[in-house]
Short mmCIF file of C-alpha atoms and ligand atoms in Angstrom, two decimals:
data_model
loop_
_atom_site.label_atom_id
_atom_site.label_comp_id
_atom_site.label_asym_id
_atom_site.label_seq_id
_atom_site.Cartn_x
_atom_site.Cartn_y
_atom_site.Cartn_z
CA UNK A 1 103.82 93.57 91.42
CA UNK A 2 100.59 94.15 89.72
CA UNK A 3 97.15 93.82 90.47
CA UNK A 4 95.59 93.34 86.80
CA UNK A 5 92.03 93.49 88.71
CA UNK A 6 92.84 96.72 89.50
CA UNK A 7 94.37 98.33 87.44
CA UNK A 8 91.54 99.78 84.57
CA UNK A 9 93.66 99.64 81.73
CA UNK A 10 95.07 96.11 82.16
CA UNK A 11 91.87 95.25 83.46
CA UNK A 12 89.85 96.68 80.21
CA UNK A 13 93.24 94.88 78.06
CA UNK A 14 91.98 91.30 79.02
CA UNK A 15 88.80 91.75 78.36
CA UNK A 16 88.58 93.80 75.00
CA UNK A 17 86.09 91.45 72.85
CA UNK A 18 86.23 91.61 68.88
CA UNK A 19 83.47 94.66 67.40
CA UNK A 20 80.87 91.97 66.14
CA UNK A 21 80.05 92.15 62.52
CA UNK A 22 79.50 95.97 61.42
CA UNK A 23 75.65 96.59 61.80
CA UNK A 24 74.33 98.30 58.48
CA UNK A 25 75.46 101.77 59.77
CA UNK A 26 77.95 102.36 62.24
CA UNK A 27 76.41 102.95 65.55
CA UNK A 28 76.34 106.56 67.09
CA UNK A 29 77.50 106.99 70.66
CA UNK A 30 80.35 105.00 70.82
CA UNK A 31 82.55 104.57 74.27
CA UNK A 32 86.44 104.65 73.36
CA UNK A 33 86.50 101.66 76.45
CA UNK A 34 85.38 98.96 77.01
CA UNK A 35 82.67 98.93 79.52
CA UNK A 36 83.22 95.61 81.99
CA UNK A 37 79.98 94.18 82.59
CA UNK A 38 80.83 93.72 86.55
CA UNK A 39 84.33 93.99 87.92
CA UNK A 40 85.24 94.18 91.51
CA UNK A 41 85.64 97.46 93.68
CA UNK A 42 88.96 96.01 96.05
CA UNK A 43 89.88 99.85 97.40
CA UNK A 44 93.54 100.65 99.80
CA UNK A 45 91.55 99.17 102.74
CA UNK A 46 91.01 95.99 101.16
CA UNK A 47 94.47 95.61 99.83
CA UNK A 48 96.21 96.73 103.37
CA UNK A 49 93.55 94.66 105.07
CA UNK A 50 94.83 91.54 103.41
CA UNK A 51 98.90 92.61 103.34
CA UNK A 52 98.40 92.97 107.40
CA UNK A 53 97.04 88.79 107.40
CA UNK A 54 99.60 88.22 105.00
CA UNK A 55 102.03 89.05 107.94
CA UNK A 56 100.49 87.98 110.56
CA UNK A 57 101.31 84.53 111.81
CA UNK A 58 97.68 83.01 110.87
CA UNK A 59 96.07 83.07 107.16
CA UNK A 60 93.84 80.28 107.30
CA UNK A 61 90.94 80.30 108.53
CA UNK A 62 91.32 81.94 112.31
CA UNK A 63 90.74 85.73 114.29
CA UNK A 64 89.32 87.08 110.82
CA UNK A 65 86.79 84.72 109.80
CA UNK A 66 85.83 84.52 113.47
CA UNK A 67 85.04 88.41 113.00
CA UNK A 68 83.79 88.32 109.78
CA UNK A 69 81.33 86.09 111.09
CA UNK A 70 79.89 88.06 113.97
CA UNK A 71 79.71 91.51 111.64
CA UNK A 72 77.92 90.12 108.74
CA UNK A 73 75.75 87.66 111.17
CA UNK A 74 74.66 91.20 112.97
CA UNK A 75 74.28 93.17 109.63
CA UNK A 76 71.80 90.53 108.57
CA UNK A 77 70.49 89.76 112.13
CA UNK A 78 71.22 86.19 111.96
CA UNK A 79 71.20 83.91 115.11
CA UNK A 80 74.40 82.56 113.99
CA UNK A 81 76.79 82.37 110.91
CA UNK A 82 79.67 80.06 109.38
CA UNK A 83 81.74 81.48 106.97
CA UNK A 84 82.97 79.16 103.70
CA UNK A 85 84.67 79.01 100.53
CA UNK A 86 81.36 79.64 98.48
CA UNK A 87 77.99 79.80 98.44
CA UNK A 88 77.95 76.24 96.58
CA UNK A 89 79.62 74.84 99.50
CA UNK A 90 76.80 76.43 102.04
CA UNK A 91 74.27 74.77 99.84
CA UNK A 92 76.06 71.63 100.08
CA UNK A 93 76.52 71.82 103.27
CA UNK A 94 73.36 72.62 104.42
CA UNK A 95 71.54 69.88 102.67
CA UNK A 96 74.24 67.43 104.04
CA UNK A 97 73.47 68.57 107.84
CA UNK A 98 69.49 68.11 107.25
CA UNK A 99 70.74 64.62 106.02
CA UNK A 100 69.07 64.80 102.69
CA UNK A 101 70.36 62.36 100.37
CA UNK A 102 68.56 59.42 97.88
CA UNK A 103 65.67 58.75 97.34
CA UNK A 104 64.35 62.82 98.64
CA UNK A 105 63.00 65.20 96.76
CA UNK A 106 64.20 68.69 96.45
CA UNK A 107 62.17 71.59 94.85
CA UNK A 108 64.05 74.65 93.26
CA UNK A 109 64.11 77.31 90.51
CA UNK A 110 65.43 76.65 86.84
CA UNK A 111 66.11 80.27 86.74
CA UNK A 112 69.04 80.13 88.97
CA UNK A 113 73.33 79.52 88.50
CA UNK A 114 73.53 75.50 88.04
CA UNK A 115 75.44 75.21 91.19
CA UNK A 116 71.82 75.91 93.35
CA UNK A 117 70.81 72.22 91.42
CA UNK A 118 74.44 70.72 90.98
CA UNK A 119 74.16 70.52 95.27
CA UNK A 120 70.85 68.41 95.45
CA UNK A 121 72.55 66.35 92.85
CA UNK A 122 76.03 66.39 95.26
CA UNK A 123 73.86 64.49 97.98
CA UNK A 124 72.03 62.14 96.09
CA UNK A 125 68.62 63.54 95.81
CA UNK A 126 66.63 64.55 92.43
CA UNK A 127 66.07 68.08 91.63
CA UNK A 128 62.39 68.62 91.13
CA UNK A 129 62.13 71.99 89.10
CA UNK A 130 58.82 74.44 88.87
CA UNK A 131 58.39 77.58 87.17
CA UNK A 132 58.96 80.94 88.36
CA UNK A 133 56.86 83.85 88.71
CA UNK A 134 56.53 86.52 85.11
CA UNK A 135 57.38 89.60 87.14
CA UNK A 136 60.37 88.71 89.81
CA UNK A 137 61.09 85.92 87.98
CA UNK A 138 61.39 83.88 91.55
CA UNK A 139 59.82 79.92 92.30
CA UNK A 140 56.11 80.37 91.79
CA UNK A 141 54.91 79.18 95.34
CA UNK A 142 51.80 77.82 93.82
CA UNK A 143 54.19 75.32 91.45
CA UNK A 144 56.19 74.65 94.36
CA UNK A 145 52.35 73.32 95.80
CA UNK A 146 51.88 71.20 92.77
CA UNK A 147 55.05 69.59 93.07
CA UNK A 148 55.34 68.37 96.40
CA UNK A 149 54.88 64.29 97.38
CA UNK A 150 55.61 62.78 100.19
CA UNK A 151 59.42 62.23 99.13
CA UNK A 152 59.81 65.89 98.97
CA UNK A 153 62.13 66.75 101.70
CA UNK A 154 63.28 70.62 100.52
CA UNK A 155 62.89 73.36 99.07
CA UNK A 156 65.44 76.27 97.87
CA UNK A 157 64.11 79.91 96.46
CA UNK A 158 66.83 82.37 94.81
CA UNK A 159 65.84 85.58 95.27
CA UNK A 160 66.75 86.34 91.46
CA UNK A 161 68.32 89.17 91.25
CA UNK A 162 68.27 90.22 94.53
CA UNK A 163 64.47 90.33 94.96
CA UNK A 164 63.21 88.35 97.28
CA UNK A 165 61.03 85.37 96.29
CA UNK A 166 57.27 85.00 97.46
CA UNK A 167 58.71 83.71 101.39
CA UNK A 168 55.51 84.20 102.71
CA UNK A 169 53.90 81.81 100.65
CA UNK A 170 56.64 79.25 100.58
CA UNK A 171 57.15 79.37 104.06
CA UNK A 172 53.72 78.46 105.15
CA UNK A 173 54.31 75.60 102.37
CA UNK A 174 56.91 74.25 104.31
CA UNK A 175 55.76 74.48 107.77
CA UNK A 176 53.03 72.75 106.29
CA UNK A 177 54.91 69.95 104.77
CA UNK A 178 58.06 70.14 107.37
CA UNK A 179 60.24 70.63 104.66
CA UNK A 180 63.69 72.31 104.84
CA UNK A 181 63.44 75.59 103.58
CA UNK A 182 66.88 76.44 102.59
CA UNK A 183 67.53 79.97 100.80
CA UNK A 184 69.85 80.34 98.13
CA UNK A 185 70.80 84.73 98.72
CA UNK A 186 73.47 84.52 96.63
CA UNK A 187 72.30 87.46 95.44
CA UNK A 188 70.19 88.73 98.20
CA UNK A 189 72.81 90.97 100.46
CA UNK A 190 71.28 93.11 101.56
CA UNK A 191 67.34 92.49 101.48
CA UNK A 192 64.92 92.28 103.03
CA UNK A 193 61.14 90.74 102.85
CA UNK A 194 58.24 92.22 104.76
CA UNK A 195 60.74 94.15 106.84
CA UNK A 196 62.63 91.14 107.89
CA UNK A 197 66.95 91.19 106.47
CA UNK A 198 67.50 87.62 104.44
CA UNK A 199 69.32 85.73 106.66
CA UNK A 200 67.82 86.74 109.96
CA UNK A 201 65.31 83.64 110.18
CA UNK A 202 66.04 80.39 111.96
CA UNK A 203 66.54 78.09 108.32
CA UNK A 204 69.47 78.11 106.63
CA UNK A 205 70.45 80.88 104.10
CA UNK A 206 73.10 80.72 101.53
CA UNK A 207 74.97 83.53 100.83
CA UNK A 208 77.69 84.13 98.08
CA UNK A 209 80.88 86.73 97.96
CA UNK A 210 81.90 85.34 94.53
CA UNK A 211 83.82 88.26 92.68
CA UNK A 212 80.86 89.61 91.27
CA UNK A 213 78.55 89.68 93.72
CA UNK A 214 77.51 92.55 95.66
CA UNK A 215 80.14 91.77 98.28
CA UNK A 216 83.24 89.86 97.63
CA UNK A 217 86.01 87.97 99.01
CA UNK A 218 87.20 86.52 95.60
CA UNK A 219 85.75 83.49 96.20
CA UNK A 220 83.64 82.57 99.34
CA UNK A 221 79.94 82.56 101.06
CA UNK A 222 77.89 82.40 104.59
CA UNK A 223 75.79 80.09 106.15
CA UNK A 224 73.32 81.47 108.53
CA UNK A 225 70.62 80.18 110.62
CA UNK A 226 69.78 78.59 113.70
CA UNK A 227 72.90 78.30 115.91
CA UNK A 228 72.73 74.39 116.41
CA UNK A 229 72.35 73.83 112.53
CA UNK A 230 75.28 76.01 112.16
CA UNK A 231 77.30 74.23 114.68
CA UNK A 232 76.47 71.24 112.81
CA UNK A 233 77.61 73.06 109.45
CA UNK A 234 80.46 74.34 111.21
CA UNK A 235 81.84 70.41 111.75
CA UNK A 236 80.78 69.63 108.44
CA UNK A 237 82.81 71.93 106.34
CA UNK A 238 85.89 70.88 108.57
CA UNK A 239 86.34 67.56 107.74
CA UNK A 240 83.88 66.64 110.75
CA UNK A 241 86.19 67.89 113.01
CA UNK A 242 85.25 68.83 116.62
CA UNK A 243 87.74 71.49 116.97
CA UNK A 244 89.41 73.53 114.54
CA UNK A 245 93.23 73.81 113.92
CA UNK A 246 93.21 77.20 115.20
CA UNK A 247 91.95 76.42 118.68
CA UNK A 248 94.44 73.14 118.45
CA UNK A 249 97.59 75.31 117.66
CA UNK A 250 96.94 78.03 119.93
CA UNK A 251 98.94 77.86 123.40
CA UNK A 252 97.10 76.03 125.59
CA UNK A 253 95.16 74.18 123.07
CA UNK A 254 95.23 70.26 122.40
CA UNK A 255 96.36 68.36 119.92
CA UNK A 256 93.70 65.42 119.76
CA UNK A 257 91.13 65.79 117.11
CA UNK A 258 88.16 64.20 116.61
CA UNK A 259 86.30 63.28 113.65
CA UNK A 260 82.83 62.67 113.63
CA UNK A 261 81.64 62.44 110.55
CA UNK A 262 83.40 62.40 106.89
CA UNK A 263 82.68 65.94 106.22
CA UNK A 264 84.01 68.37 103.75
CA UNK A 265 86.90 70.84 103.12
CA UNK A 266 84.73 73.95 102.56
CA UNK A 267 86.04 76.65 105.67
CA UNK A 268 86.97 80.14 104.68
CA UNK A 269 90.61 81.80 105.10
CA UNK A 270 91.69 84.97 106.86
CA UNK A 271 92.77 86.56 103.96
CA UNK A 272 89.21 86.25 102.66
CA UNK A 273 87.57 87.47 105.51
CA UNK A 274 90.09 90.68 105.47
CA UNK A 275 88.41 91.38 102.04
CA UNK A 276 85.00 90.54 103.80
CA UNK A 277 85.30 92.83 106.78
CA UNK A 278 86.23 95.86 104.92
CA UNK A 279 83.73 95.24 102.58
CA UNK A 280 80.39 94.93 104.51
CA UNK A 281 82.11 98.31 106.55
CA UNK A 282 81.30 99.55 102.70
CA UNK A 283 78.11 97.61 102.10
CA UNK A 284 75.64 100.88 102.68
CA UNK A 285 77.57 102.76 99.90
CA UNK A 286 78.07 100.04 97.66
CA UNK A 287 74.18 99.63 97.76
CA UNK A 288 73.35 103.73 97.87
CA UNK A 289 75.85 103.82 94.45
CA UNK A 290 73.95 100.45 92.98
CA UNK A 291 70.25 101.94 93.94
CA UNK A 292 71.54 105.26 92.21
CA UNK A 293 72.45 103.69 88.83
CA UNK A 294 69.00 101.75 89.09
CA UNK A 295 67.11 104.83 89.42
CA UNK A 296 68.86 106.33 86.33
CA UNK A 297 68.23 103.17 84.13
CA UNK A 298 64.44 103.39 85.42
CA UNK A 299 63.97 106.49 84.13
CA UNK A 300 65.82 106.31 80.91
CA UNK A 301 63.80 103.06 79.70
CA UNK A 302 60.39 103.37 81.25
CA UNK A 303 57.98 104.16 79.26
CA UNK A 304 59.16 102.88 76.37
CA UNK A 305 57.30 100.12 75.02
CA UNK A 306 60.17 97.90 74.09
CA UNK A 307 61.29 97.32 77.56
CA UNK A 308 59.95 95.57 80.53
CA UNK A 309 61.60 96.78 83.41
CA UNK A 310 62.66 94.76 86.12
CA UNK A 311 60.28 94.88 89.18
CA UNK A 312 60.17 95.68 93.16
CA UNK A 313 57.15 94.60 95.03
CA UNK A 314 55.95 96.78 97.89
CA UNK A 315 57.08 94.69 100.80
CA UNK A 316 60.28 93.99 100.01
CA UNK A 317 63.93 95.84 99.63
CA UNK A 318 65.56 94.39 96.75
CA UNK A 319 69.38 94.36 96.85
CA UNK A 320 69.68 95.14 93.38
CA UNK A 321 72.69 92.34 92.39
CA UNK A 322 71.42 92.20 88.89
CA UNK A 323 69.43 94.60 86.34
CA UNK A 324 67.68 92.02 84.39
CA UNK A 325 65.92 94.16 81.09
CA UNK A 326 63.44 92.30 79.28
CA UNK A 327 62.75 92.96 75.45
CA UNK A 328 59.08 92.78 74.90
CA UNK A 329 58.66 90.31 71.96
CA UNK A 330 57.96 91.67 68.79
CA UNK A 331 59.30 95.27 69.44
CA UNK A 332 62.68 94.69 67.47
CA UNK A 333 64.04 93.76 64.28
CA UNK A 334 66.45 91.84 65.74
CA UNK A 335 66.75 89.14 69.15
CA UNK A 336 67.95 89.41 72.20
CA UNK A 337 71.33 87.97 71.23
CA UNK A 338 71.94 90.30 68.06
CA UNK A 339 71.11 93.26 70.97
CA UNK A 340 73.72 91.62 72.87
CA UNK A 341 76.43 91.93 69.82
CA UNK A 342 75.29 95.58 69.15
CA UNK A 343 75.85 96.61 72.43
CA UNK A 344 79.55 95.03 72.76
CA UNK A 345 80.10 96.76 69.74
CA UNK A 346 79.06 99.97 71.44
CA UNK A 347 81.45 98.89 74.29
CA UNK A 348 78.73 97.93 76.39
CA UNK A 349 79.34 94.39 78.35
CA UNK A 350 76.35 92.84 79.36
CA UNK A 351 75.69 89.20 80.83
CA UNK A 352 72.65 86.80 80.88
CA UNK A 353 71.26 85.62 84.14
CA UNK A 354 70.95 82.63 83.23
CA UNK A 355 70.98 79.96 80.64
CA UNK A 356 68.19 78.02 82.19
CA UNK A 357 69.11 75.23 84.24
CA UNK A 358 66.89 72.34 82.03
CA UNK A 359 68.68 73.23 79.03
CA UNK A 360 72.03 72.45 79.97
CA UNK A 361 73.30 68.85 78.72
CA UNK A 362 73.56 66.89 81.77
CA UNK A 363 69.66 67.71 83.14
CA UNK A 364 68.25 68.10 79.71
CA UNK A 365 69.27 64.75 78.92
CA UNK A 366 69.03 62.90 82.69
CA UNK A 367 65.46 63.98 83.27
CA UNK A 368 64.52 64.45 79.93
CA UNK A 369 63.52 68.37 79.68
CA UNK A 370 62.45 70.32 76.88
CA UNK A 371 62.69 73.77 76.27
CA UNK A 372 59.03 74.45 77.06
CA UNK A 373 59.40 72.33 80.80
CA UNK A 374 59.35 75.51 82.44
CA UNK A 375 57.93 78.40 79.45
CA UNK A 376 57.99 80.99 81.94
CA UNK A 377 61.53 80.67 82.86
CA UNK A 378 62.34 79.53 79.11
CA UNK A 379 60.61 82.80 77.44
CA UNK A 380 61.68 84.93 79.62
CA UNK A 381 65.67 84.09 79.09
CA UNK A 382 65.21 84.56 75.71
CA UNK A 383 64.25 87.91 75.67
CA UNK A 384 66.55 88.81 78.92
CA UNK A 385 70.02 90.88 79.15
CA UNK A 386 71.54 92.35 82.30
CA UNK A 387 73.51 95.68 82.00
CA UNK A 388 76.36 96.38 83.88
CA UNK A 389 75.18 97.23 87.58
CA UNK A 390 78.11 97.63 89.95
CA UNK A 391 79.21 100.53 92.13
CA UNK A 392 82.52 101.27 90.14
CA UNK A 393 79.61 102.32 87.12
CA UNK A 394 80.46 106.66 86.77
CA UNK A 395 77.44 108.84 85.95
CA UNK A 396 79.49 108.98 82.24
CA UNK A 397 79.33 105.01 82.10
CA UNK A 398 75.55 104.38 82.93
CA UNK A 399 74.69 107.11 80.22
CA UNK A 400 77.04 105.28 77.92
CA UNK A 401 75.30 102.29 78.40
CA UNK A 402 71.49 103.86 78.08
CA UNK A 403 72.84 106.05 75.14
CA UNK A 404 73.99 102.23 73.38
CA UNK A 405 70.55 100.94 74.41
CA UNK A 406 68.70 103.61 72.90
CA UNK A 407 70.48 103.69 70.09
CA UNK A 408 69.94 99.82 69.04
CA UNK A 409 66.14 100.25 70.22
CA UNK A 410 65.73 102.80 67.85
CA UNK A 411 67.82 101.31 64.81
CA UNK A 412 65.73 98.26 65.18
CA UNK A 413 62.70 99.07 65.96
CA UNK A 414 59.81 97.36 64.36
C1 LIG B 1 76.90 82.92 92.41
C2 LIG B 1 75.73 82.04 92.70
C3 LIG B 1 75.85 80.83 93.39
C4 LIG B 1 77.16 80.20 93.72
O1 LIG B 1 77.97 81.03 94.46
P1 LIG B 1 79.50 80.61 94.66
O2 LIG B 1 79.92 81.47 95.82
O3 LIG B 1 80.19 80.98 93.39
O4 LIG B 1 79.55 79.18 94.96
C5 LIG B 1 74.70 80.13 93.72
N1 LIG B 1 73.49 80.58 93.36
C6 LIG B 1 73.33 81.73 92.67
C7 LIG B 1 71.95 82.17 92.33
C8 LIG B 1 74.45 82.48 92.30
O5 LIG B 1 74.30 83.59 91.58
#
């Protein structure tokens, strides 16, 4: 059986878009591929990891997750961790556990994947959005201040990207206002802040291992924090079960159930957690190999005045998830979207992080957001592309890309 993941051709066969209309001369450096903007790295380890659950007698969740757990808890130096489907689900579930719900407020980034807002909506409470910062493009801490009234109950930075957002700020913020401060790090494995890993605090931090993030598990995420939150989460994301089916099956174990609340279907499998383990014993490589390909981008674009490059403040390690280039307005011909179709017709994939959430139907329309709600946020996606940044990139593929960059820059250069 095939793996079409895997394998590059079939891989590069589902995924080979139409050449966008000719530009007025055919561009120069052209790949023969298709470069994928970010597909997995699932290596022999990965694949044997998950054949030996496959045969085991337990492939829900059981042994595995309980390991996966206790690694990636002490690679981030959290207190405790509770591994789950997603990262959506950790959101979820955290907000359900600090029992926020309607009529609470909950403060987060527009800049961010929908599902960071979809979860405040999931519980009931109303999504109050602020601006982010020009450089990191995180929550601006001093919006987050202008924001909060007393029905304010939470608030969730994304460290966009993979750089951390302005914690020490936002923290004293919430001590301040005892509100749940509840990361989203979807994008955050591994960073740090002031010399402290994300996830190594007492609140609750969010972690996803979607397929394109820097660690995967196909689908799935973390929830770290304080161990009595997590125990909490822990019942939550089991249908508010006391005990889970793997103590209950195994000999000796009892049959009676419990459940204490109506919780959720959100726990992780073994055969996830195989994928997990062997991954985070990779993480330090993936991350050397994704640091590498930054550096080379870095020096091929800075410099040039039609770039802003994306940013890393002294105190903090950034985990480099995304390589968000900004045009600087004015310096092309041409928009950020045309850029977009020259470079797929160079073979160049490249993604947008992200449509802003206040633009898309549902919250335009239910709380009545304009474009300009959030300029920072809205200007900024419009002149925003991410090229591909994953460790499978070869020294041959990152020039690719820079030679396709270079190449439009200097076609359509004003
Ligand atoms: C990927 C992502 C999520 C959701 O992660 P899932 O594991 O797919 O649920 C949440 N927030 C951000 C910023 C993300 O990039």
């Amino acid at each position: 059986m095939t793996f079409p993941q895997r394998g590059n051709d079939s891989f590069r066969a589902q995924r080979v878009m139409e050449p966008s209309p000719p530009a007025s001369t055919p561009p120069r450096p052209r790949r023969s591929s298709y470069l994928s903007f970010s597909p997995p790295l699932i290596g022999e380890e990965e694949i044997a990891e998950v054949v030996d659950t496959l045969r085991s007698d337990w492939i829900t969740t059981g042994p595995k997750v309980g390991e996966f757990e206790a690694a990636f808890a002490a690679r981030v130096s959290a207190p405790a961790a509770v591994a789950l489907n997603s990262c959506t689900a950790a959101l979820h579930t955290a907000l359900a556990v600090s029992e926020i719900g309607p009529g609470d407020e909950v403060i987060t980034t527009p800049l961010t994947w929908a599902a960071t807002v979809n979860v405040i909506e999931h519980v009931g409470a109303r999504p109050v959005l602020v601006d982010v910062e020009p450089d990191t493009l995180t929550i601006d801490p001093a919006r987050i201040a202008a924001a909060i009234t007393p029905r304010t109950r939470a608030v969730i930075p994304v460290h966009y990207a993979g750089h951390p957002a302005d914690m020490a700020s936002i923290d004293a913020l919430a001590r301040d206002h005892r509100l749940l401060l509840l990361e989203d790090a979807a994008h955050a494995l591994p960073a740090a802040y002031q010399g402290r890993t994300i996830g190594s605090g007492a609140n609750p931090v969010a972690f996803s291992f979607y397929a394109t993030k820097n660690l995967t598990t196909a689908e799935g995420g973390m929830l770290t924090g304080e161990p009595g939150f997590v125990a909490r989460a822990r019942i939550l994301s089991m249908h508010g079960m006391t005990r889970d089916a793997w103590k209950r099956y195994q000999k000796g174990g009892n049959w009676r159930c419990e459940v204490v609340t109506p919780g959720f279907k959100y726990n992780m499998t073994d055969i996830q957690a195989a994928l997990g383990l062997c991954q985070l014993r990779k993480l330090a490589a993936l991350q050397e190999r994704r640091r590498h390909v930054v550096r080379l981008y870095a020096e091929a674009f800075q410099g040039d005045d039609a770039f802003e490059l994306p940013v890393e403040r002294p105190n903090v390690e950034h985990a480099w998830h995304l390589y968000v280039l900004r045009l600087r307005a004015g310096a092309l011909q041409i928009g950020r979207d045309r850029v977009i179709e020259e470079l797929a017709a160079r073979n160049i994939g490249t993604g947008v992080h992200y449509v802003p959430v206040h633009t898309h139907p549902y919250y335009r329309t239910k709380y009545g957001y304009r474009p300009e709600s959030f300029p920072v946020a809205y200007d900024n996606f419009e002149r925003m592309l991410s090229l591909p940044l994953n460790p499978r990139l070869s020294d041959q593929d990152v020039a690719d890309v820079i030679d396709a960059v270079l190449d439009v820059v200097q076609r359509y250069r004003r």
